[in-house]
């Protein structure tokens, strides 16, 4: 007897109270111990062949599908809800693709398909079918090829633009994603599903594996039940699975818009590699906070697999490098930002760096001189200054270099080393034959790696097959100016893939955020990341963009917006207020007080990698974003473009932290980037309270 569970079950479990969830977990574990259901009070659902209910409590019921060889945990809910859910569904393999699907029964009145009526109500047929029907011209074969059940063919073709959201919610995921792409300008041909060979297990089809999982052991089931909202750790999209399991001939990168599952892919890739004999996988990111979140997710994903846990090390890349450096060279004090700033000021007091601002010298040191480990003026003259738009003549470079020579000498006399120094020493050691204690490296949020980190990873992974796997989004690069990976030995050309299905963020929020960026972003090696064809799998309310005459009005409006979310069922801990930096924190705190809800308050940079159901991005004033301090530090007008682009990316990161609700606000006339998000036929309304 095989026990499986479905994504519909984990979703439904998350909607129950904590006490109800505890009762469900006890019953589910009992079922795992005996998949036949002996010991549980089972009742056949007479109107739904194959479906049974199991009593959890006086009111809560598990919905099971039992066929003799398998027991599937399909759903859980209150008594009437559970029976209604089962009575409206069939579990059948798709006739064309062979993938097992839950197919919702279509209500029909007078032979006219009614796809969008609530399931408990009877609705009279419309006298005239809608004229604006995006799928009306699609043939049976086209729809069957992407996984639409035959019972739904006419309903799909009859759907009008206003009702497609309801349609997508009721179709199998693969069919909904294909149709959503078509409705937003994509091609149906890009979504033709794999056809399983005759006699193949319908639960083994890639599309089926995104919604059904076999219980491999009791501990794995317990782990999944403990975090039902994190079902991503269990159910992979077929395109994601292909990337996870692919044999790569060298370094590979998976990219995509925010919310497309890049971290999911990184997690599963690490677990996949950990199953190889002798493997020791490093799963890492540039941020300690992100690494901590990855560790939690690895624990969930690994479940009962001690092998995976033992073979995967999760840590921030700087933490790994410092530990390796300490083992090899001993502990060293690090030069922090204040030390570098002090060294630059000392150089300027000594009369060096004429014609350059302190801000320019500090950024030039961090992004060019220290990053590329330049030790003499000749090397400085030859270094590729990608991302640094300012063109320096010979005398300007010589003047700057005099300052940098003082900075480097100042730090060395103080016994301080920079992060770039640490990575450079480790890189040289590896080039001399030292091997890291890791057979494979998986790097998340790779777009924010530094020059020194990329050079280190190139030496660590080299061109070995499957040694180095990176995920990231060029649109979320906010910490470093662009540079060429290939020039540092990390060449992913020909081994780069883009994810196109967004799971975390609603269609409305993603669409707004994408308007902040070019449809295709090309890196310094000519590798492009296109956002065309990206689709979100769910819809939500339109984002709100509002400008106010006074700060007090904005604070009151943000507070009211948060209270509205709480009243709608979004908990305070599922909401956040984001601002550009420390100078705007007081406004965010005032809005939190006005809301009367303990929501998180974060600077945009600190929100990287996090997600919330509702996000208010406030204080988007004309003199806040782009950051005027960064603009004031520009050494040349040509550098404005690079800083503007980074600030634009920062707002993109902030907006895509929201899953369901988003509010952008500021004082009129507002941040210049808001003009871009308001460019689509009034989808976002500006106004005053």
PDB file of C-alpha atoms in Angstrom, residues 138 146 177-192 533:
ATOM      1  CA  UNK A 138      -8.293  27.482 -29.636  1.00  0.00           C
ATOM      2  CA  UNK A 146      -1.523  21.800 -22.483  1.00  0.00           C
ATOM      3  CA  UNK A 177      -0.401  28.650 -16.591  1.00  0.00           C
ATOM      4  CA  UNK A 178      -0.573  28.011 -20.340  1.00  0.00           C
ATOM      5  CA  UNK A 179      -3.834  29.926 -20.709  1.00  0.00           C
ATOM      6  CA  UNK A 180      -2.628  32.794 -18.537  1.00  0.00           C
ATOM      7  CA  UNK A 181       0.389  33.146 -20.799  1.00  0.00           C
ATOM      8  CA  UNK A 182      -1.893  33.260 -23.850  1.00  0.00           C
ATOM      9  CA  UNK A 183      -4.140  35.857 -22.182  1.00  0.00           C
ATOM     10  CA  UNK A 184      -1.117  38.079 -21.524  1.00  0.00           C
ATOM     11  CA  UNK A 185       0.383  37.822 -25.012  1.00  0.00           C
ATOM     12  CA  UNK A 186       2.343  34.550 -24.869  1.00  0.00           C
ATOM     13  CA  UNK A 187       2.280  31.452 -27.098  1.00  0.00           C
ATOM     14  CA  UNK A 188       0.360  28.313 -26.255  1.00  0.00           C
ATOM     15  CA  UNK A 189       2.964  26.241 -28.116  1.00  0.00           C
ATOM     16  CA  UNK A 190       5.501  27.040 -25.392  1.00  0.00           C
ATOM     17  CA  UNK A 191       3.457  25.016 -22.896  1.00  0.00           C
ATOM     18  CA  UNK A 192       2.774  21.731 -24.707  1.00  0.00           C
ATOM     19  CA  UNK A 533       6.280  35.493 -21.170  1.00  0.00           C
TER      20      UNK A 533
END
